[in-house]
Coordinates of C-alpha atoms in Angstrom, one line a residue:
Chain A
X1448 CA 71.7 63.0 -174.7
X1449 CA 70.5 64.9 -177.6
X1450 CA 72.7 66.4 -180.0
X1451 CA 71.2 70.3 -180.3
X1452 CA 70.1 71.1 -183.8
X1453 CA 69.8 74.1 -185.7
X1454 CA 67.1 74.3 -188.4
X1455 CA 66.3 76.4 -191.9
X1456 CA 62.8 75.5 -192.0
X1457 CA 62.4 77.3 -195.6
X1458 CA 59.6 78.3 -197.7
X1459 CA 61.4 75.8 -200.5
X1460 CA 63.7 73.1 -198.5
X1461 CA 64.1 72.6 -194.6
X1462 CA 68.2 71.5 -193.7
X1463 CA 69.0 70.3 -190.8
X1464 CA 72.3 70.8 -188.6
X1465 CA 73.2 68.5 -186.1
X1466 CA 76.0 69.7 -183.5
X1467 CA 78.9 68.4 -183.8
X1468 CA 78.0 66.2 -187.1
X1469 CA 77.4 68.9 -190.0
X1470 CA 74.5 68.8 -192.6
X1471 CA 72.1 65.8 -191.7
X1472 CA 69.2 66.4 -193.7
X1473 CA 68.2 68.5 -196.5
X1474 CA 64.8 68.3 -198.0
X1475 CA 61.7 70.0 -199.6
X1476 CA 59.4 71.7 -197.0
X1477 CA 56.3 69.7 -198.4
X1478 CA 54.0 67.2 -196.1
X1479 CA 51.6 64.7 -198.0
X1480 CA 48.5 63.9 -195.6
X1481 CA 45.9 61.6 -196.4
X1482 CA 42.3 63.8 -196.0
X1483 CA 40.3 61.7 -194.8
X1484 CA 42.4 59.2 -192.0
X1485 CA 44.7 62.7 -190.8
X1486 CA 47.5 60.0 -191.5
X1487 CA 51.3 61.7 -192.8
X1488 CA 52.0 59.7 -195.9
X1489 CA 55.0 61.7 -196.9
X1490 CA 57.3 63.6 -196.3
X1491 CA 60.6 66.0 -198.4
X1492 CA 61.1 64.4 -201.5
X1493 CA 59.0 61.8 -201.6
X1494 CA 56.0 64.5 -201.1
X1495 CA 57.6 66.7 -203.5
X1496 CA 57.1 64.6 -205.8
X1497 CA 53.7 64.1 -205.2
X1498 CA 52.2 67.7 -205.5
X1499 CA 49.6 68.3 -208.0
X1500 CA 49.7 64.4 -209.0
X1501 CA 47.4 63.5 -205.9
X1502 CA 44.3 61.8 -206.0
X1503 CA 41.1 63.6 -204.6
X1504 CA 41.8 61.9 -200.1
X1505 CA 45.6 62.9 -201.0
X1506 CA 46.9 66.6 -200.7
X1507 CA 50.6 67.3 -200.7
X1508 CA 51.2 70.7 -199.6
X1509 CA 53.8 73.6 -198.4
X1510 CA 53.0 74.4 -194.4
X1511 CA 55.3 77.4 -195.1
X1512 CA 54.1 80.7 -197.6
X1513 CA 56.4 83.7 -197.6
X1514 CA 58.1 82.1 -194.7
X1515 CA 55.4 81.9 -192.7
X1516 CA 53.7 78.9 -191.0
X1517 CA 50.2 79.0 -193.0
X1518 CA 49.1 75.6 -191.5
X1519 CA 49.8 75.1 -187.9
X1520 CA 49.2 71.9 -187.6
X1521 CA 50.5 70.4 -190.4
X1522 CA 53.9 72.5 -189.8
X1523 CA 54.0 71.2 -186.1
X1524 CA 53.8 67.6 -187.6
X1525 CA 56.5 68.1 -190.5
X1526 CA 59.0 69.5 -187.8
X1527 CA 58.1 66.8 -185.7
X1528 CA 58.8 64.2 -188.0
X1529 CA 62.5 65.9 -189.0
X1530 CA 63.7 65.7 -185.5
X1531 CA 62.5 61.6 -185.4
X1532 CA 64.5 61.4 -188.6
X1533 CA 67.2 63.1 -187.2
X1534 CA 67.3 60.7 -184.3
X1535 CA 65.0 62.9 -181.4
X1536 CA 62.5 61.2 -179.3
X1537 CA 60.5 62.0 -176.3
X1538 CA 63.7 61.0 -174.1
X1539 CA 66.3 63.0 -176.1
X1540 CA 65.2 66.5 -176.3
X1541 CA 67.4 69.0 -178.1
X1542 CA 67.8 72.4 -178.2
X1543 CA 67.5 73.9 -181.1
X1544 CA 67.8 77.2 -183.1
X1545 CA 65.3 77.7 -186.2
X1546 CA 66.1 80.2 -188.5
X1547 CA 63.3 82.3 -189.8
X1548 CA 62.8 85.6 -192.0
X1549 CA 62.9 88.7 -190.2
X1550 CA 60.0 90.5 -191.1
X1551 CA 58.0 87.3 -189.0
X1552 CA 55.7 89.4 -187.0
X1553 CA 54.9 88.0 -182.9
X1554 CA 52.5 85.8 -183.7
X1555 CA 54.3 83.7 -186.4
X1556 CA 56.9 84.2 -184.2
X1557 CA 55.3 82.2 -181.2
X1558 CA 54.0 79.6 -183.6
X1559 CA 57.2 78.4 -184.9
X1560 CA 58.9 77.9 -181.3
X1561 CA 55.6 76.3 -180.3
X1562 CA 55.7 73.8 -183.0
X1563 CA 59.1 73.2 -182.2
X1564 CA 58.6 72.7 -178.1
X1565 CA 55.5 70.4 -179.0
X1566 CA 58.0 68.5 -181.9
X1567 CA 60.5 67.7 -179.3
X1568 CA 62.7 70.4 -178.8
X1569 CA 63.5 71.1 -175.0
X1570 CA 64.3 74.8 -175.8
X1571 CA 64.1 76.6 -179.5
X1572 CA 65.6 80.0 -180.3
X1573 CA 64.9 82.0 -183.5
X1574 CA 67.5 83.2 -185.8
X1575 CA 66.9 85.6 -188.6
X1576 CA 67.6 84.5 -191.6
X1577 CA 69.9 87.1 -193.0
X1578 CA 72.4 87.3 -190.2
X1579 CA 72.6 83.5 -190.1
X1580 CA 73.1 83.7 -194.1
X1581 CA 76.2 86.2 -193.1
X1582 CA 77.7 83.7 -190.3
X1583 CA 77.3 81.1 -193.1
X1584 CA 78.6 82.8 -195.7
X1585 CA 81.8 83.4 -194.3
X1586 CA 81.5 87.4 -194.3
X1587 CA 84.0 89.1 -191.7
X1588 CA 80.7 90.2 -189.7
X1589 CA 83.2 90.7 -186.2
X1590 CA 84.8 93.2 -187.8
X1591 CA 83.6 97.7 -188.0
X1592 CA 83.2 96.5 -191.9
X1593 CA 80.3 97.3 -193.9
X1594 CA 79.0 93.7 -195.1
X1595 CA 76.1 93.5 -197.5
X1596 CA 73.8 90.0 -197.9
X1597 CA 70.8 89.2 -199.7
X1598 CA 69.0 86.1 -199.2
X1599 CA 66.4 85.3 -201.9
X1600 CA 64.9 82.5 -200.6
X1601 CA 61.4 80.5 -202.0
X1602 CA 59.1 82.7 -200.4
X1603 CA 61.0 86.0 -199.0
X1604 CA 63.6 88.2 -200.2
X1605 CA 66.1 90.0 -197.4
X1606 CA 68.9 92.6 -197.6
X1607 CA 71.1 93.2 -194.4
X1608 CA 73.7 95.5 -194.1
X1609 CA 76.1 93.5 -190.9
X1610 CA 78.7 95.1 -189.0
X1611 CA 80.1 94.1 -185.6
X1612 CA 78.4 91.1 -185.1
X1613 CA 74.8 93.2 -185.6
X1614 CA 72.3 94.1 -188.0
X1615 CA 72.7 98.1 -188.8
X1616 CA 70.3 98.0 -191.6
X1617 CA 67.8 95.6 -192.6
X1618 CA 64.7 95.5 -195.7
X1619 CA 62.2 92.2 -196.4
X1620 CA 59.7 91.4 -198.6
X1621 CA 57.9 88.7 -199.1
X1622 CA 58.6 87.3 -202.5
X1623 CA 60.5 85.1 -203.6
X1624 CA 61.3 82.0 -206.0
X1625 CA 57.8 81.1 -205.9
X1626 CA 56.5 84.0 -206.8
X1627 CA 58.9 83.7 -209.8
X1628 CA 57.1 80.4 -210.6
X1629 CA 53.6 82.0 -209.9
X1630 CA 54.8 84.7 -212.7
X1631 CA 55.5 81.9 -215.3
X1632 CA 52.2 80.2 -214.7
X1633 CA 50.5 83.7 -214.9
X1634 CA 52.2 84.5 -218.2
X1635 CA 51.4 81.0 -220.1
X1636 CA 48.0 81.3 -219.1
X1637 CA 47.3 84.8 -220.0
X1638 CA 49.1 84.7 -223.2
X1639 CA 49.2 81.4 -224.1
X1640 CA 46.1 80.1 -223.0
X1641 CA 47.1 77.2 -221.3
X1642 CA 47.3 76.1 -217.6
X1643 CA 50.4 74.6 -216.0
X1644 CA 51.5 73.3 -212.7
X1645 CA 53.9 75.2 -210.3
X1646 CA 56.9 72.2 -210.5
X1647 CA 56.4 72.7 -214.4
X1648 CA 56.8 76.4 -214.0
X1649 CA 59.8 76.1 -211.7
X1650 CA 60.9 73.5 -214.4
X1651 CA 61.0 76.3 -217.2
X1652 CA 62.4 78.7 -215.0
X1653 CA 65.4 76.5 -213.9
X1654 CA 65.8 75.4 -217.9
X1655 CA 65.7 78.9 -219.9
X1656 CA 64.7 81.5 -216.9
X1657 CA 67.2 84.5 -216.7
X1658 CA 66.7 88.4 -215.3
X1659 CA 69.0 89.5 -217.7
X1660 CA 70.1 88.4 -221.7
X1661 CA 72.5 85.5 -221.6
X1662 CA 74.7 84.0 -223.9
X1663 CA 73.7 80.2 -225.3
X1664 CA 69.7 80.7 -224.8
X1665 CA 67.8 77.7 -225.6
X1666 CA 63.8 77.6 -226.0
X1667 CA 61.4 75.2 -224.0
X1668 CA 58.8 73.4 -224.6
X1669 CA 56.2 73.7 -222.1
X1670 CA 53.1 71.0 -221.8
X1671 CA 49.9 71.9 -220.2
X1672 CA 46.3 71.8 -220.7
X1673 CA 44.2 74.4 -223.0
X1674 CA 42.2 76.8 -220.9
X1675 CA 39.8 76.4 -224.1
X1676 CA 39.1 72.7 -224.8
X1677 CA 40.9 71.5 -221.6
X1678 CA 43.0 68.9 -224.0
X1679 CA 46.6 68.6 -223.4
X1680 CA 48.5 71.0 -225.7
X1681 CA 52.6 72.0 -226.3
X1682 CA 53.6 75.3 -226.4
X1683 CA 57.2 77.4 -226.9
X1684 CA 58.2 79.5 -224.4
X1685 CA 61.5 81.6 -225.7
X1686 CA 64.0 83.2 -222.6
X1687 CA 62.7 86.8 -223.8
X1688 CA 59.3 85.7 -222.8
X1689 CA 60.5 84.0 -219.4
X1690 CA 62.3 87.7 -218.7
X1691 CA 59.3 89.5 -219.7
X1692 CA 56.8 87.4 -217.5
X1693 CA 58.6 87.5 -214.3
X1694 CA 60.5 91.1 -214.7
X1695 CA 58.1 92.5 -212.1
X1696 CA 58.7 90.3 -209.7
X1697 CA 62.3 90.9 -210.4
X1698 CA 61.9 94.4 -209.8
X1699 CA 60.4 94.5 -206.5
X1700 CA 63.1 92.3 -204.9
X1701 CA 65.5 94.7 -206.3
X1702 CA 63.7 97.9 -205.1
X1703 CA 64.3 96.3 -201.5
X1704 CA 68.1 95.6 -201.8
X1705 CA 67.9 99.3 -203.1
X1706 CA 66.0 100.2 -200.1
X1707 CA 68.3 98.5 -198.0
X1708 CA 71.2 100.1 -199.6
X1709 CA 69.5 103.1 -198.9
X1710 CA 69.5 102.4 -195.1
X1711 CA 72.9 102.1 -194.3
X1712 CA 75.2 104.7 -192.7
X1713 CA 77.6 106.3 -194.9
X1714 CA 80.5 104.8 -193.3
X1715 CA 79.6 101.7 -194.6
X1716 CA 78.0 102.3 -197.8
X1717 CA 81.7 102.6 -198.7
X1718 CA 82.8 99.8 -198.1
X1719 CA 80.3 98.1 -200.4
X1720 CA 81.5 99.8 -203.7
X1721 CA 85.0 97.7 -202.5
X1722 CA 83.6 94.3 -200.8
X1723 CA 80.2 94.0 -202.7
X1724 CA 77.3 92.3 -202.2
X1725 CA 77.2 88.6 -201.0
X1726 CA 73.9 86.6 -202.8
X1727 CA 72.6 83.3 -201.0
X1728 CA 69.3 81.1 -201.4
X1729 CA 68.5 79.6 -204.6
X1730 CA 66.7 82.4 -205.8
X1731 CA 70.1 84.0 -206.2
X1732 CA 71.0 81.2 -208.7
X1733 CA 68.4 82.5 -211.3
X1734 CA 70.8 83.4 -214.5
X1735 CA 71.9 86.7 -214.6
X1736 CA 70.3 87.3 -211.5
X1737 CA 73.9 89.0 -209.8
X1738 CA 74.5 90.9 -213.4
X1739 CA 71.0 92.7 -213.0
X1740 CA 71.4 94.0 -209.6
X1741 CA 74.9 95.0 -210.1
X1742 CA 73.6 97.0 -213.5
X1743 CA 71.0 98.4 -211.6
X1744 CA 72.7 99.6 -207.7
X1745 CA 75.9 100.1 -209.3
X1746 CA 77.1 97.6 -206.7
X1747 CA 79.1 94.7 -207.3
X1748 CA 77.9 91.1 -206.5
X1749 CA 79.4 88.3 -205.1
X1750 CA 77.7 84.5 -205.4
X1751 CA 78.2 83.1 -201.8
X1752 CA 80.1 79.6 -202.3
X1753 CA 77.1 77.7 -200.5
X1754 CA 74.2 79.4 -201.5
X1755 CA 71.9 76.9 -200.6
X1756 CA 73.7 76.1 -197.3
X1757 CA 75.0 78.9 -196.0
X1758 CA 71.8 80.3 -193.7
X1759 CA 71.7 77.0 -192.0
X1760 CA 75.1 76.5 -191.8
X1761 CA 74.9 80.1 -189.8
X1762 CA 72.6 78.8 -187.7
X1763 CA 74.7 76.1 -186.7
X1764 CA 77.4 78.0 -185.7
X1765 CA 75.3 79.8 -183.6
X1766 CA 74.7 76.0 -182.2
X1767 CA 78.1 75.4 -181.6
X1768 CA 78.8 78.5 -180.1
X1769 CA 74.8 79.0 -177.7
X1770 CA 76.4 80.3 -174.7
X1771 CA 78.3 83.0 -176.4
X1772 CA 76.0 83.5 -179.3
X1773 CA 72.3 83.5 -177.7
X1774 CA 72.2 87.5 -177.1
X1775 CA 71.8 87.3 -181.3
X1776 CA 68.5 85.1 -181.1
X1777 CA 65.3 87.0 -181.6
X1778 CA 63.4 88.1 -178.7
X1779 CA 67.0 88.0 -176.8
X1780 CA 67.2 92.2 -177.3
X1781 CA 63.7 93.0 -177.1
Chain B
X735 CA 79.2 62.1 -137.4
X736 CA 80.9 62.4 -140.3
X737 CA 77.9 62.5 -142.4
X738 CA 77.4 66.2 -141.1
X739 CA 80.7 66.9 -142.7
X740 CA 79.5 65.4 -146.0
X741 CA 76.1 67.4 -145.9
X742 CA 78.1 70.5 -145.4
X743 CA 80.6 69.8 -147.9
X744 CA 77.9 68.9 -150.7
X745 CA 76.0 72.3 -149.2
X746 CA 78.9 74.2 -149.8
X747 CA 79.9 72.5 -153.2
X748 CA 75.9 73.4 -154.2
X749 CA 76.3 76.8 -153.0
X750 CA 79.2 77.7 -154.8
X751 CA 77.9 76.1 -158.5
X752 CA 75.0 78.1 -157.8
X753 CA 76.6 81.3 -157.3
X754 CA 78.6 81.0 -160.6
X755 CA 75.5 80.7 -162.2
X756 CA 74.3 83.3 -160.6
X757 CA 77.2 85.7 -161.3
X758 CA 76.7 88.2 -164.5
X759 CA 78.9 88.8 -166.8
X760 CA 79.9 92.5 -168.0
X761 CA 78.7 93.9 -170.7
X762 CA 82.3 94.4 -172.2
X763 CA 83.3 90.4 -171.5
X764 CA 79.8 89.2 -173.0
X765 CA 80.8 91.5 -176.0
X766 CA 84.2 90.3 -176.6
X767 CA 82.8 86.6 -176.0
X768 CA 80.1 87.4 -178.9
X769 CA 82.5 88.9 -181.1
X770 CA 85.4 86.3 -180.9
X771 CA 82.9 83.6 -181.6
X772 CA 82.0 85.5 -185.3
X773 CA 85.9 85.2 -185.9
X774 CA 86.3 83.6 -188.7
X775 CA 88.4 80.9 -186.9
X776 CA 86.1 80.0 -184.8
X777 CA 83.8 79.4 -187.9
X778 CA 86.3 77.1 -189.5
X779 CA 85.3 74.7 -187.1
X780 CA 81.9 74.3 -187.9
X781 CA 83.2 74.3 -192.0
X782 CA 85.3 71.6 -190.4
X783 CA 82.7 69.6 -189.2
X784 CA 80.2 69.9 -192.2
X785 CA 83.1 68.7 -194.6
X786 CA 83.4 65.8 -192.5
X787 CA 79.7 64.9 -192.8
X788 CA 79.8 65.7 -196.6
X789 CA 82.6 63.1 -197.0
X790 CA 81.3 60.3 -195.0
X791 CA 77.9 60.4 -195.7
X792 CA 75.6 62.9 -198.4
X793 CA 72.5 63.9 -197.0
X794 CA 69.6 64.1 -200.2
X795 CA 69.9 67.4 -202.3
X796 CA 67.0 68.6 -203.5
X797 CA 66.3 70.9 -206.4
X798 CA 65.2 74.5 -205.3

């Protein structure tokens, strides 16, 4: 028999919860396929490591944008080969819960519990992301409490305002820690002149990125090739630069916690100004990230202890708990 | 004749798992069942079991 799973297929990573067993796999959501054969060469890490470094029969891509499913296919086989890894076959058949961002429309909807059923899974449920990110994050979400997350994940952004085991209030867009990457590699080439990849970009931003002045900043020196002669070429990048170049960016996943904020009933705005607001997903580890949006709501904000964990450890509580739980699974109120 | 004793037993038995799967709960129990499994004890467990895993075996980090 199958041990049921529950599964953050992110934009960035995928994690994987096993019932019972915790944590079994965490890895990139990339999937290197060989072009011409149809054959899966890679997979998480290994893949990873391969994009932009492929030849010409070789593409290593993302099957998720914005936390949607932009390749079917390709997504169907990626989840299909997580649940091998993770021990399903066509004899042990799971269920599992997936979570995904709330602003998925029908369609994408359908698709990811499709790819799922044809992966393996004897039943698959859909979670969104923010109210697994509460579970996760330990938030007292069973009690008439005004609780406050935002999940910046690779490719969306959420705000949720939780009370009583429900979402009151609830604002989404769809950028996230890539489009903080696509920022950097805008900015170099624009005013720079030179071209570089999006793990160089995410590189810079990990090493000197910030949305607000830090102490101990540190320049970087960023290799890439000249949009001119097309030769390799170095060039500086200072943090002021970095905070320049992805500022707008910055700004529209701030006007939706705003908008969020904006949402909620009195009764619980309240209770923010006291508990805060609870950050999770690696976008939320950008320096200076919590200092911005405090400075800027007039809220305070809390780093959740598992940033990266907590949406599919959520989601595996929900696992643990299906019977009692499943009325919170999309398409379960509608 | 002792086998249609059996049959009715195991028809009875059938009848009466079926039944409690039929039966609905109320609104107000499904509720409480919901809330009470968002405790935060009832989370500790699945804490529990994830520092378990962490301790016997890591699974690959990644990066992002």
């Amino acid at each position: 028999m199958a041990r049921d799973l529950a599964i953050d297929l992110g934009t960035a990573n995928t994690l994987v919860y096993m019932k019972g067993r915790g944590i079994v796999l965490n890895e990139p959501s990339v999937i290197a396929v060989n072009r011409q054969t149809g054959e899966v060469l890679a997979t998480g890490r290994e893949a990873w490591q391969m994009i932009g470094r492929t030849p010409g029969y070789i593409v290593a891509v993302r099957p998720l944008r914005g936390g949607a499913i932009t390749d079917f296919e390709i997504t169907e086989r990626m989840i299909r080969l997580l649940l091998q890894r993770v021990g399903v076959s066509r004899f042990t058949r799971p269920k599992v819960v997936i979570c995904v961002p709330s602003a998925i429309t029908e369609v994408e909807r359908r698709a990811v519990t499709d790819a799922a059923r044809r992966a393996g899974a004897a039943d698959a449920q859909l979670i969104e992301q923010p109210m697994a990110a509460a579970i996760g994050a330990d938030l007292p979400i069973d009690e008439p409490i005004g609780n406050m997350v935002i999940d910046i994940g690779g490719g969306t952004s959420e705000s949720a305002v939780i009370s009583l085991g429900g979402i009151v209030a609830l604002e989404a867009v769809r950028v996230g820690s890539f489009d903080i990457d696509a920022s950097i590699q805008a900015y170099v080439r624009r005013e720079h002149g030179i071209a570089i990849g999006e793990r160089t970009a995410e590189e810079v931003k990990v090493a000197i990125g910030s949305a607000a002045e830090t102490e101990d900043e540190s320049q970087a020196e960023v290799r890439g090739r000249d949009l001119m002669t097309g030769l390799p070429r170095t060039v500086v990048l200072t943090p002021e630069e970095v905070r320049v170049a992805i500022d707008d960016t910055l700004s529209s996943i701030i006007d939706s916690i705003k908008r969020c904020l904006a949402k909620a009933p009195p009764e619980l705005a309240q209770d923010f100004l006291v508990r805060g607001m609870y950050l999770v997903g690696g976008g939320g580890l950008l320096r200076g990230l919590p200092q911005r949006i405090e400075k800027e709501t007039n809220v305070p904000v809390r780093m959740s202890n598992m940033p990266l964990e907590a949406v599919v450890m959520g989601a595996g509580h929900c696992i643990e708990h299906y019977d009692a739980l499943k009325t919170m699974f999309m398409g379960a109120r509608r | 004749m002792t086998w249609v004793y059996v049959l009715i037993a195991v028809v009875l038995v059938v009848s009466v798992w079926l039944m409690r799967g039929r039966r609905v709960e109320s609104g107000m129990t499904s509720y409480r069942k919901h809330i009470d499994a968002l405790s935060s004890e009832s989370r500790r467990g699945v804490r529990e079991v994830n520092d378990r895993q962490r301790n016997g075996r890591r699974p690959n980090d990644t990066g992002k």
